[in-house]
Coordinates of C-alpha atoms in Angstrom, one line a residue:
X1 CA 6.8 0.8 -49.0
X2 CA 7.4 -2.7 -50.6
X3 CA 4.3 -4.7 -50.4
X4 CA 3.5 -8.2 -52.7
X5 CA 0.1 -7.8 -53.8
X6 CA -2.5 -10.5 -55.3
X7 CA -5.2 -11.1 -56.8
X8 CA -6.5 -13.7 -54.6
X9 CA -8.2 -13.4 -51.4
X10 CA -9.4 -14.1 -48.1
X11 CA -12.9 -13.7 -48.1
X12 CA -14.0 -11.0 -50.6
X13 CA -11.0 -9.2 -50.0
X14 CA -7.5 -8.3 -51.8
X15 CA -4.7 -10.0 -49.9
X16 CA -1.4 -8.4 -49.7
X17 CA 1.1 -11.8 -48.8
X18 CA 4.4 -10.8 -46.7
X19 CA 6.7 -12.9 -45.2
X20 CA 6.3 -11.5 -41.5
X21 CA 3.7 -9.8 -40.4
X22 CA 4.8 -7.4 -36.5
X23 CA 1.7 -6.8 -35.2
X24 CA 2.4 -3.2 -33.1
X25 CA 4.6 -0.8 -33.4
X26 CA 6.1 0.0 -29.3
X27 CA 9.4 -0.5 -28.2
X28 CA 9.4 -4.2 -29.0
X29 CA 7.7 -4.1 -32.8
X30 CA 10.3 -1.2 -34.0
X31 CA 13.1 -3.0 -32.4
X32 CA 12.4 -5.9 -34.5
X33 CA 11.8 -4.1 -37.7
X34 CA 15.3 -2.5 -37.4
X35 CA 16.9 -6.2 -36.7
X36 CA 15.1 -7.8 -39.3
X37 CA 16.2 -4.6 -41.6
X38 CA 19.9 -5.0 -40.3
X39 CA 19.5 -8.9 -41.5
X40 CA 18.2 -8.1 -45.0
X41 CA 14.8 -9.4 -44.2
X42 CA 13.0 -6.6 -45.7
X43 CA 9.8 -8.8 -46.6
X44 CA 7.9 -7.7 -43.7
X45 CA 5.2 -5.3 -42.5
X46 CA 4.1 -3.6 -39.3
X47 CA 0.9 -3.4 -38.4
X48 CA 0.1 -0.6 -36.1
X49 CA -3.6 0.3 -34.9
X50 CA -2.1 3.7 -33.9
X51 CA -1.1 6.5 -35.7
X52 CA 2.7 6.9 -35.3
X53 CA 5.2 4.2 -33.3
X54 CA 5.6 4.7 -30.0
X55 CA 3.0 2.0 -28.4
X56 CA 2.9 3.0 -24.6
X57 CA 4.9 6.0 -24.8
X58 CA 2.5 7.5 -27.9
X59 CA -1.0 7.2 -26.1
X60 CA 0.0 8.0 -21.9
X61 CA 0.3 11.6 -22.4
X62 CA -1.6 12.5 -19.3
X63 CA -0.1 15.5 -17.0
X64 CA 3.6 14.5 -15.1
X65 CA 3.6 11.1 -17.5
X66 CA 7.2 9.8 -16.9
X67 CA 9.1 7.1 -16.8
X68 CA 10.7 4.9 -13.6
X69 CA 13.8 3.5 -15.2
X70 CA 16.6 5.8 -15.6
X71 CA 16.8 6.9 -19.3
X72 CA 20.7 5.9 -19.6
X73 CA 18.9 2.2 -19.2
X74 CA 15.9 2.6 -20.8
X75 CA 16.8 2.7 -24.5
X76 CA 18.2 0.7 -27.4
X77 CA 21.7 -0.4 -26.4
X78 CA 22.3 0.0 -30.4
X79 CA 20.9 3.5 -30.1
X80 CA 22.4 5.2 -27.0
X81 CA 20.8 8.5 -26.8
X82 CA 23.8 11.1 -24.9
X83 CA 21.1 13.6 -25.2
X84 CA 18.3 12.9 -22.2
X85 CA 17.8 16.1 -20.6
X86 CA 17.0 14.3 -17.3
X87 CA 18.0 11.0 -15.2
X88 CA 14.5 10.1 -15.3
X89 CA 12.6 11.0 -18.8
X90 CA 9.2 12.3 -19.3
X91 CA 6.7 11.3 -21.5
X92 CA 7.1 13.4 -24.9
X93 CA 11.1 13.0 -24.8
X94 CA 10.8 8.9 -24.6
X95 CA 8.4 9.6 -27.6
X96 CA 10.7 11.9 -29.7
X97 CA 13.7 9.9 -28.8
X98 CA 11.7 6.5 -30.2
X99 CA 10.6 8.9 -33.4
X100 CA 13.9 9.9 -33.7
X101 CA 15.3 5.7 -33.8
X102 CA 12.8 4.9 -36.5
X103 CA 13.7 7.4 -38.3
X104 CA 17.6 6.7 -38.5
X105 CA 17.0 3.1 -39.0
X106 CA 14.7 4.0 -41.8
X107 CA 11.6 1.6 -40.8
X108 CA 8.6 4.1 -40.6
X109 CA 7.9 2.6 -44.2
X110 CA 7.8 -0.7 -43.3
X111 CA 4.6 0.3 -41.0
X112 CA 1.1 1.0 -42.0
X113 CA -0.6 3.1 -39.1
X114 CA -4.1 3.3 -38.4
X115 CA -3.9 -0.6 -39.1
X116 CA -6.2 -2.2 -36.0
X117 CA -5.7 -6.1 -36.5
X118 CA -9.0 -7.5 -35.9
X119 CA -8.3 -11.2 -35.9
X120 CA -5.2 -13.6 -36.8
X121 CA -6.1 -17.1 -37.6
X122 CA -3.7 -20.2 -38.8
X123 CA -4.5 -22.4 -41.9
X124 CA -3.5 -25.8 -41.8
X125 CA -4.1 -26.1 -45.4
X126 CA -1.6 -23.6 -47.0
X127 CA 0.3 -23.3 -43.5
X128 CA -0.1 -19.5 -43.3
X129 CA -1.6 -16.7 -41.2
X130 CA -4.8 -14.9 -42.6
X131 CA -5.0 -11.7 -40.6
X132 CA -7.9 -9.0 -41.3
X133 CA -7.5 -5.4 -40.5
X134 CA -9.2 -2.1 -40.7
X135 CA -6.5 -1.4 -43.1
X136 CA -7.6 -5.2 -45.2
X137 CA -6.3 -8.5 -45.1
X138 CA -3.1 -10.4 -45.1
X139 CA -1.4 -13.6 -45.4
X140 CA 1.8 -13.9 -43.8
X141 CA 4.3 -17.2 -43.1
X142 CA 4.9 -15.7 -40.0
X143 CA 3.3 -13.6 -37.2
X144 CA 4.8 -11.9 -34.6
X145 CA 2.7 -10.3 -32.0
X146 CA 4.5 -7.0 -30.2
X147 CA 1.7 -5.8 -28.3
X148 CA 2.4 -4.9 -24.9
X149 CA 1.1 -5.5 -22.1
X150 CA 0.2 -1.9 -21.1
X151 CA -2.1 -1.0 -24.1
X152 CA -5.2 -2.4 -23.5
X153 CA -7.0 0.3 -21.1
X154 CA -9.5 -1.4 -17.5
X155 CA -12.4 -0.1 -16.9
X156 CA -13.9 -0.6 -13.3
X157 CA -17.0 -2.7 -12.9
X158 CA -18.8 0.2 -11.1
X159 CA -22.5 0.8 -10.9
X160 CA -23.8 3.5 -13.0
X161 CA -20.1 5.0 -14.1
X162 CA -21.3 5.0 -18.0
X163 CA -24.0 8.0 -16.7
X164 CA -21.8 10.3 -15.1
X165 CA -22.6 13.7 -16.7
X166 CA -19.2 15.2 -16.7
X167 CA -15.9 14.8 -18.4
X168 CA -14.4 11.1 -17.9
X169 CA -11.8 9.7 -19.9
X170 CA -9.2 6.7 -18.7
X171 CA -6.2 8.4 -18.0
X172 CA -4.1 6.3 -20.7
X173 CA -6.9 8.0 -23.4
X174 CA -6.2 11.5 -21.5
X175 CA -8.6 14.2 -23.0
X176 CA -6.3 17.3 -23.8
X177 CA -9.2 19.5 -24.4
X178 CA -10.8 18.9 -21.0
X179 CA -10.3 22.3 -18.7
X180 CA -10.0 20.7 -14.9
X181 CA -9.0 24.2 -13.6
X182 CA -11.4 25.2 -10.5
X183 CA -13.5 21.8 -10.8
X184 CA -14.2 19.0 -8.5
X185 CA -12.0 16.1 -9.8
X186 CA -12.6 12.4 -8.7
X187 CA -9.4 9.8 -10.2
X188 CA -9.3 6.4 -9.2
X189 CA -7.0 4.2 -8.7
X190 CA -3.5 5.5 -6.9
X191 CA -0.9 3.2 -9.5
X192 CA 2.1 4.4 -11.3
X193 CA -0.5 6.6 -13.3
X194 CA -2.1 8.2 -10.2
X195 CA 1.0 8.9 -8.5
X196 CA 2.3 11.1 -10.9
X197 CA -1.3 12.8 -12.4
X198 CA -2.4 14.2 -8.8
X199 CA 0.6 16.1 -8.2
X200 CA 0.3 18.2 -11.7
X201 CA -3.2 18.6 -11.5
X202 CA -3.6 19.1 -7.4
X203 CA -2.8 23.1 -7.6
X204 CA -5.0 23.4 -10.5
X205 CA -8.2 21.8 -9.6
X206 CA -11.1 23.2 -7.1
X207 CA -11.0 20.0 -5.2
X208 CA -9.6 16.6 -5.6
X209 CA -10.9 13.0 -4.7
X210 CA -8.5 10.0 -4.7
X211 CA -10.5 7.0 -4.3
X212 CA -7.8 4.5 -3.0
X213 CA -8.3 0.6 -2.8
X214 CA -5.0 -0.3 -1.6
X215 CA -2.1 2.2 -0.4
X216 CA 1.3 2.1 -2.7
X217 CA 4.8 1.6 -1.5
X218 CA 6.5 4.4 -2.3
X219 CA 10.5 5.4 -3.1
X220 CA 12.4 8.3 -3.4
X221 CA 12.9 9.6 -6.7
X222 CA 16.4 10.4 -7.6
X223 CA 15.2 12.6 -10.6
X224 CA 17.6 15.5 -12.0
X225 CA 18.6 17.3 -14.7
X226 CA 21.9 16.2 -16.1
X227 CA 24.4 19.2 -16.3
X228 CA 25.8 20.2 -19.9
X229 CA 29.2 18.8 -18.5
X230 CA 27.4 15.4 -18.1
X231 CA 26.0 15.7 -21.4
X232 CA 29.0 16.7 -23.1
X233 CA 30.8 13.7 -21.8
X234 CA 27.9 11.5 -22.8
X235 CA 28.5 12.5 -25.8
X236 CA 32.3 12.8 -26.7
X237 CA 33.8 10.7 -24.0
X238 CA 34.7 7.5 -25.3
X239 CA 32.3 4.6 -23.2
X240 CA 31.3 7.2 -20.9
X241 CA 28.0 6.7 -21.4
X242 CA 28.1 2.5 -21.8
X243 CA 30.1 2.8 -18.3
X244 CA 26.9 5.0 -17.0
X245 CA 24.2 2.6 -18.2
X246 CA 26.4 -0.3 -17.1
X247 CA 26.6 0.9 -13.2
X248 CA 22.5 1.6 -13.4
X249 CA 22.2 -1.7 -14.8
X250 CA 24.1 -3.6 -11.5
X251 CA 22.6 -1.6 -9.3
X252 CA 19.3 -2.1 -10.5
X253 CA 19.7 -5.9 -11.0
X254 CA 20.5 -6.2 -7.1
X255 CA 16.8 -6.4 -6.2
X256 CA 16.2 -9.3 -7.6
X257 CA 17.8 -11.1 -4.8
X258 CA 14.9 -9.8 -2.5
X259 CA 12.3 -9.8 -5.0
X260 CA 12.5 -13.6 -6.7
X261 CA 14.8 -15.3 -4.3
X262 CA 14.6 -14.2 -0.7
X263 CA 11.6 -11.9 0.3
X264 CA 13.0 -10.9 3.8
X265 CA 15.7 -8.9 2.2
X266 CA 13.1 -6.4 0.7
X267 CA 13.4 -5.1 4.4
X268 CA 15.6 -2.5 3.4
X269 CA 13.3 -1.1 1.3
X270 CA 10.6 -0.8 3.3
X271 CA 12.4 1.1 6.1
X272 CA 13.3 3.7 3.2
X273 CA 10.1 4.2 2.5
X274 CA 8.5 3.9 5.6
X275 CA 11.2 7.0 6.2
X276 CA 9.8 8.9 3.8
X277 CA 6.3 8.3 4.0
X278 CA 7.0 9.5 7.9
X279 CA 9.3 12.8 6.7
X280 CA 5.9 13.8 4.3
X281 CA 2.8 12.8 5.7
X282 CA 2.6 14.3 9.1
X283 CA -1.2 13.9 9.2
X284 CA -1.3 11.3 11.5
X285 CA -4.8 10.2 9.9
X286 CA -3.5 10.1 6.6
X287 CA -0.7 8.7 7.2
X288 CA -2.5 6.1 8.3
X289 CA -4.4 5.7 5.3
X290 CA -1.6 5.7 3.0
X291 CA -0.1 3.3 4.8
X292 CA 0.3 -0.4 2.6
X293 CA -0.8 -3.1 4.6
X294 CA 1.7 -5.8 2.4
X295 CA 5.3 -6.2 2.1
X296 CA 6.7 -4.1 -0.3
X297 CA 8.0 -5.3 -4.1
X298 CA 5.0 -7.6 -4.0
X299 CA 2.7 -5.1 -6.0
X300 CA 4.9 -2.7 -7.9
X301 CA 7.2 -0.5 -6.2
X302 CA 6.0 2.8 -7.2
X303 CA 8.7 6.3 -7.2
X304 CA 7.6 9.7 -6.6
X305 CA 9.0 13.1 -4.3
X306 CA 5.6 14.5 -5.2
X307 CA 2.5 12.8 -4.6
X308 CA 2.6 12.6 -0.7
X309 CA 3.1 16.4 -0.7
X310 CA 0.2 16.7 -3.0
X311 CA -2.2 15.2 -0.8
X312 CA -1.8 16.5 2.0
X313 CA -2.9 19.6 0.0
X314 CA -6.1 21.4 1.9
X315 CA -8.2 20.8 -1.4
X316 CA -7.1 16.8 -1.9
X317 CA -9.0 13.4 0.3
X318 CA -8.1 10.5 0.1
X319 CA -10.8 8.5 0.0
X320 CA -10.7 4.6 1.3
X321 CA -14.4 3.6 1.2
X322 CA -15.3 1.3 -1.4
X323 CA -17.4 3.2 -4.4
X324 CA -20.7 1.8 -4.2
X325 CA -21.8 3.8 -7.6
X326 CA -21.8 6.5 -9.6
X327 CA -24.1 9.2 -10.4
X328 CA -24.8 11.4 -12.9
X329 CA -22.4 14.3 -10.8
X330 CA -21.2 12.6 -8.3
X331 CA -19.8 9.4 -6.5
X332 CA -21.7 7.5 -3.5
X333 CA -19.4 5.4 -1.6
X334 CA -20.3 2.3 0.4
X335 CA -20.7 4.0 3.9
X336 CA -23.4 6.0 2.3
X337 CA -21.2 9.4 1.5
X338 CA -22.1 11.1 -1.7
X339 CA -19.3 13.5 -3.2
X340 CA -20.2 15.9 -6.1
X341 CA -17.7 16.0 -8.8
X342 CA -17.2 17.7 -12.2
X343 CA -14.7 15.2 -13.8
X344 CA -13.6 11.6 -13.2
X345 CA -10.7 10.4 -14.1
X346 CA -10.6 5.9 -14.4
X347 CA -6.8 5.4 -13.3
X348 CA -7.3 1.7 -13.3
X349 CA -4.6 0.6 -15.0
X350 CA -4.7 -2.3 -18.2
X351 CA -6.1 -5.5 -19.1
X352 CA -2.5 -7.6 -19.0
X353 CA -3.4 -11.2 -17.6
X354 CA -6.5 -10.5 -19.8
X355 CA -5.7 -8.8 -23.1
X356 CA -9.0 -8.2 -25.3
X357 CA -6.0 -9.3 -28.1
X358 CA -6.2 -12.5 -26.8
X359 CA -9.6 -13.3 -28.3
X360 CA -8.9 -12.5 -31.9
X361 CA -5.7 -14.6 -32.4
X362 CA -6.9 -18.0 -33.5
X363 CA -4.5 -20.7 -33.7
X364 CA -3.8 -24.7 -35.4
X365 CA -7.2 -26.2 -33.3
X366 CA -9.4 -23.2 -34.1
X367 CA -9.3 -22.0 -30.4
X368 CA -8.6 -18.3 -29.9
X369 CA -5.4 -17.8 -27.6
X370 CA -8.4 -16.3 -24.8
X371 CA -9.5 -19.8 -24.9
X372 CA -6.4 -21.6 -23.9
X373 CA -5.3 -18.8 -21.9
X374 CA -8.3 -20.3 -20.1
X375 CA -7.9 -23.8 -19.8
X376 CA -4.4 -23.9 -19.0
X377 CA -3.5 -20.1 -18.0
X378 CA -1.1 -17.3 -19.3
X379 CA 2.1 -19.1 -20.4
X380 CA 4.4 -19.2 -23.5
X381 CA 8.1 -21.0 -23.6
X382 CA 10.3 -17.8 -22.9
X383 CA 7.8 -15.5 -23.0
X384 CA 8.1 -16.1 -27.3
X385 CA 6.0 -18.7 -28.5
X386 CA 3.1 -21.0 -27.2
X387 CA 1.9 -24.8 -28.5
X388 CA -1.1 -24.3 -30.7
X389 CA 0.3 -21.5 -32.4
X390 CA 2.4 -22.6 -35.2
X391 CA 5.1 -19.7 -36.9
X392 CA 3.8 -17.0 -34.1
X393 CA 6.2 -15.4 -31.9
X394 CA 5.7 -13.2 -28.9
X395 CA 7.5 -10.0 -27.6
X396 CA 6.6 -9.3 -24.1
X397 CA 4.9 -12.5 -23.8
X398 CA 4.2 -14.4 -20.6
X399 CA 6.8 -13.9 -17.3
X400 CA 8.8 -11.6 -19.3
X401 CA 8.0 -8.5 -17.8
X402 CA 9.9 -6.8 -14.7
X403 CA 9.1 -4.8 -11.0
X404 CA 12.9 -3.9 -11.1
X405 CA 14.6 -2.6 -14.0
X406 CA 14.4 -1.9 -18.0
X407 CA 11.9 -3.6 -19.9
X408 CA 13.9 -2.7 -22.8
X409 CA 16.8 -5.1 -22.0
X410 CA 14.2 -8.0 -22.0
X411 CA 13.0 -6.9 -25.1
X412 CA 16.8 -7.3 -26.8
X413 CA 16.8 -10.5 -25.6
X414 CA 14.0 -11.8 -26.9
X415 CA 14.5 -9.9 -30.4
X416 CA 17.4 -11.7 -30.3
X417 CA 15.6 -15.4 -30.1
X418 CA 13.1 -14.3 -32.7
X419 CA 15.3 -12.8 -35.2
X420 CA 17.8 -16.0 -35.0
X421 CA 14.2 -18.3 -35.2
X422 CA 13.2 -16.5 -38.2
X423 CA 16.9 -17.3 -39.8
X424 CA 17.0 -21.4 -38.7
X425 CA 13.0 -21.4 -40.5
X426 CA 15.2 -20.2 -43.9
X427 CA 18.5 -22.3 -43.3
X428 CA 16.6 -25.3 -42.7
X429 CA 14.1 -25.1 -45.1
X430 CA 11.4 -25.2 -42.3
X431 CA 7.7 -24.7 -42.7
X432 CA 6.2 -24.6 -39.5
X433 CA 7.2 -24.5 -36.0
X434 CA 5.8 -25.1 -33.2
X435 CA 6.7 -25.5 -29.2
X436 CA 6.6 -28.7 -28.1
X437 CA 3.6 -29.0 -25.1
X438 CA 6.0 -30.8 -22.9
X439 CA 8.8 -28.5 -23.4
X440 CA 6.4 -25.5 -22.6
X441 CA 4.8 -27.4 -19.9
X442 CA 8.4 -28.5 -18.4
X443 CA 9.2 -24.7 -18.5
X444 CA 6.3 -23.0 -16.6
X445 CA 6.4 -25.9 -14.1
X446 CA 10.2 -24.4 -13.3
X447 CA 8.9 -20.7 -13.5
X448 CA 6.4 -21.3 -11.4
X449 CA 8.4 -23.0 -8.7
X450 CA 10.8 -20.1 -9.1
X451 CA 8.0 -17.6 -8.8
X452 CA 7.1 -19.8 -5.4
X453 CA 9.3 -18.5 -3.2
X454 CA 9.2 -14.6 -4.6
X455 CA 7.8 -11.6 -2.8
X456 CA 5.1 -11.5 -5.1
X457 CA 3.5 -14.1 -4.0
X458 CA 4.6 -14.2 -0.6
X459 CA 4.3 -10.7 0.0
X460 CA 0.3 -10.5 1.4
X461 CA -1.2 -8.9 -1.4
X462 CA -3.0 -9.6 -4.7
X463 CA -2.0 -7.7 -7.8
X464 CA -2.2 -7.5 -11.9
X465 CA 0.8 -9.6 -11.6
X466 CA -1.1 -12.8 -11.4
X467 CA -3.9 -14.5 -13.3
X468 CA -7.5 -16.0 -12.8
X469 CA -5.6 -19.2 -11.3
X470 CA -3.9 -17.2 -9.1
X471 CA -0.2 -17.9 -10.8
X472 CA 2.4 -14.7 -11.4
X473 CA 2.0 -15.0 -15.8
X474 CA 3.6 -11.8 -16.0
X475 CA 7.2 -11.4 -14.0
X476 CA 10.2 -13.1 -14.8
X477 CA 11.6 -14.4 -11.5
X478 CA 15.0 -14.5 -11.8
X479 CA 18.2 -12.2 -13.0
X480 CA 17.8 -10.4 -16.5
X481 CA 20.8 -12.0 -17.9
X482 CA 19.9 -15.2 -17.5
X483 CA 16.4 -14.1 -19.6
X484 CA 19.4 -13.5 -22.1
X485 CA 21.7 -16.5 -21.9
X486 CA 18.1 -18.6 -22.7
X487 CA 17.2 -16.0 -25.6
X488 CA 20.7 -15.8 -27.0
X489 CA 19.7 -18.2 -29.7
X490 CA 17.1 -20.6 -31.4
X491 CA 17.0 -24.2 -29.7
X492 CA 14.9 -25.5 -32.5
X493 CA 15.2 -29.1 -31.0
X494 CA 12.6 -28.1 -28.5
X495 CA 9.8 -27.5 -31.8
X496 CA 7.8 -29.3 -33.6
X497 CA 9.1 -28.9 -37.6
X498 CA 7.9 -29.7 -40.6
X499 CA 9.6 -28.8 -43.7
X500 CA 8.9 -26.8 -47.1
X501 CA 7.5 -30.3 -49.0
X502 CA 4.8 -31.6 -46.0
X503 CA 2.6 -28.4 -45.0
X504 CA 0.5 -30.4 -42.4
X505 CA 1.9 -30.4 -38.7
X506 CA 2.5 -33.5 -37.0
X507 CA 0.7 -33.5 -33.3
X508 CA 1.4 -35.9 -31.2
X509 CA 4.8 -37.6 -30.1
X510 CA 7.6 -35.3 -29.6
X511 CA 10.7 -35.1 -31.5

């Protein structure tokens, strides 16, 4: 690997000075390794606090792990894959096939693993970032941060869970070595991760307790193997597979009509899978527990031909009652019930509106991003870069994240605004940039009326999707190729500049 190493430090510490520093190495952190690789813009490093790339895909490795985006669409669209077994990939093939990228495009490298980033702050005097790691420290001209959103794991807030006696583990930290076969399981939580673990471990387990807060909407899932004649012309038919990807794409991008624009259309969807909830519950009683009480696309539309059958299994409850706490084998919930359990799995999803990331990213004012996050709540301009934070980009920033289709496509765009930012900064001879408040500000005032008159927050229910303020900081509410037209290039007339002779920022009246 090509590092610059010093003799100077930060602190007590040997600095190793890069250009660009990635911080995580996911979909969105190799994809801009290979673009800035393509470009010639080798100076740079990935920082990644795990052991191999992969983000996401790496660490969810729990039982019937999967994804919900057709695997034609979710992919590089400069690294087609013709061979996914499936129309609906699992867990260790999105992982091989990501392996597999980083290893043609020759990146793995440019990454140093193991590397946890424990803070990122800006100096107005040399106009640089200092970041610290487990791995030591760094000063970069620019950093990029591609953590997602679905890394950081939530841990309920329940009464005595840290002295449960028995095997618990969050089920995006799943414990391999833990035998559930012929024990009494508690999961909670029934999200895109419960859905899919209680079916593989329902006919394995003595008994099985889903503690459910609010009932899912749930869709068919049109999962199959592809045939080797399907492969083959994946393969050697000329824009077979393009054409393929293309139709999933259309079709996918039709939601957004009733999910951003007009609500009442998300009708359709609901009679589907009010269909199928009919065709496989016939419990009436937990039918009617299982039943969602909002409309459906305005907490995330979950896919599964599975999980219903699985609990209406003899040995599976569902239960509904608030959990009141936890003892040291067993669960009490609020109407006084105790059930004795073996193992409890926490499938509680992720810290996304409040990343623990947040707090150790520091920016021009000395205030963390956590701290601005607060005043002013979750937003970026794009989803890329936020005032305060000169030369720092985000991937998978604020409102760029989906309940519809591939987050993979937003992820192109936005290496595509990054990668042509990084290239104005070295035409133009630029030192810093930063957003412009009132460009920012103009920018979430429009996403926010967008975001108005979605499902999400017309839709009766409250959901990871929004913040503390009670704003959607996390979906983008409008079609996916208008994300792109915005992110197809650099408006650097909407930043703050200052050039390679005058290292201090000027605040204050925009340009």
């Amino acid at each position: 690997m090509s590092r610059k190493v010093t003799d100077k430090a930060v602190g007590d510490r040997p600095v190793r000075r890069v250009k660009t520093i990635i911080i995580g190495g996911g979909f969105s952190g190799l994809g801009l390794a290979i673009r800035l690789s393509q470009q010639g813009r080798n100076d740079f490093l990935v920082l990644e606090r795990g052991g191999d790339v992969g983000g996401t895909w790496r660490d969810n490795t729990y039982p019937g792990a999967a994804c919900d985006v057709p695997s034609h669409l979710y992919s590089y669209s400069f690294a087609l894959n013709p061979d996914w077994s499936r129309s609906f990939s699992r867990q260790g093939e999105i992982q091989q096939y990501i392996q597999g990228v980083a290893k043609k495009y020759q990146v793995y490298d440019k990454h140093i693993f193991d590397c946890d980033v424990t803070s990122a702050r800006w100096n107005n005097d040399t106009a640089r970032w200092e970041v610290e790691s487990t791995q030591g420290s760094f000063v970069a001209e620019t950093v990029v941060s591609a953590v997602g959103a679905l890394c950081e794991p939530a841990l309920p807030d329940i009464k005595g869970i840290n002295d449960f006696q028995g095997e618990t583990f969050h089920s995006a930290r799943w414990n391999h070595d833990a035998d559930l076969a012929g024990k009494r399981v508690a999961i909670i939580g029934t999200g895109a991760s419960s859905i899919q673990i209680v079916p593989a471990i329902a006919d394995k387990v003595a008994h099985l307790d889903v503690y459910q807060r609010t009932a899912p909407w749930l869709l068919p899932r049109l999962d199959r193997p592809y045939t080797k004649l399907e492969r083959l012309a994946f393969k050697h038919v000329p824009g077979f597979q393009r054409l393929s990807r293309a139709a999933i794409y259309a079709a996918r991008e039709t939601q957004v009509v009733g999910l951003a624009k007009l609500p009442a259309l998300m009708g359709a969807f609901e009679l589907i899978a009010k269909a199928k909830l009919r065709a496989e519950v016939r419990d009436p009683e937990l039918r009617a527990k299982v039943t969602p009480n909002f409309r459906i696309g305005c907490k995330r539309m979950l896919i599964s031909n599975n999980y219903y059958p699985a609990i209406s299994r003899d040995n599976v409850d569902v239960v509904t009652d608030g959990i009141a706490e936890v003892r040291a084998n067993s669960i009490v919930t609020q109407d006084g019930t105790e059930r004795e359990i073996d193992a409890l799995i926490v499938a509680t999803g992720f810290h996304v509106t409040d990343s623990p990331t947040y707090e150790t990213i520091a920016g021009r004012d000395g205030r963390t991003l956590s701290e601005v996050f607060d005043e002013i709540g979750q937003q970026a301009y794009k989803g890329a870069t936020i005032a305060n934070f000169p030369n720092m980009f985000f991937l998978l920033g604020p409102n760029v994240g989906l309940g519809h289709t591939s987050m993979v496509y937003m992820i192109e765009s936005q290496l595509n605004y990054v990668a042509d930012a990084l290239a104005t900064v070295d035409k133009l001879g630029l030192q810093t940039v930063e957003v412009r408040r009132d460009v920012q500000d103009e920018f979430n005032k429009d996403l926010q009326r967008k975001l108005s008159k979605s499902v999400w927050l017309n839709g009766g229910c409250a959901s990871w999707y929004l913040d503390k303020h009670g704003n959607n900081t996390t979906l983008w509410p409008d079609f996916t190729f208008e994300f792109r037209r915005l992110t197809r290039s650099f408006d650097v007339d909407a930043y703050q500049t200052t050039n390679q002779s005058k290292a201090d920022l000027k605040v204050g009246a925009p340009q």
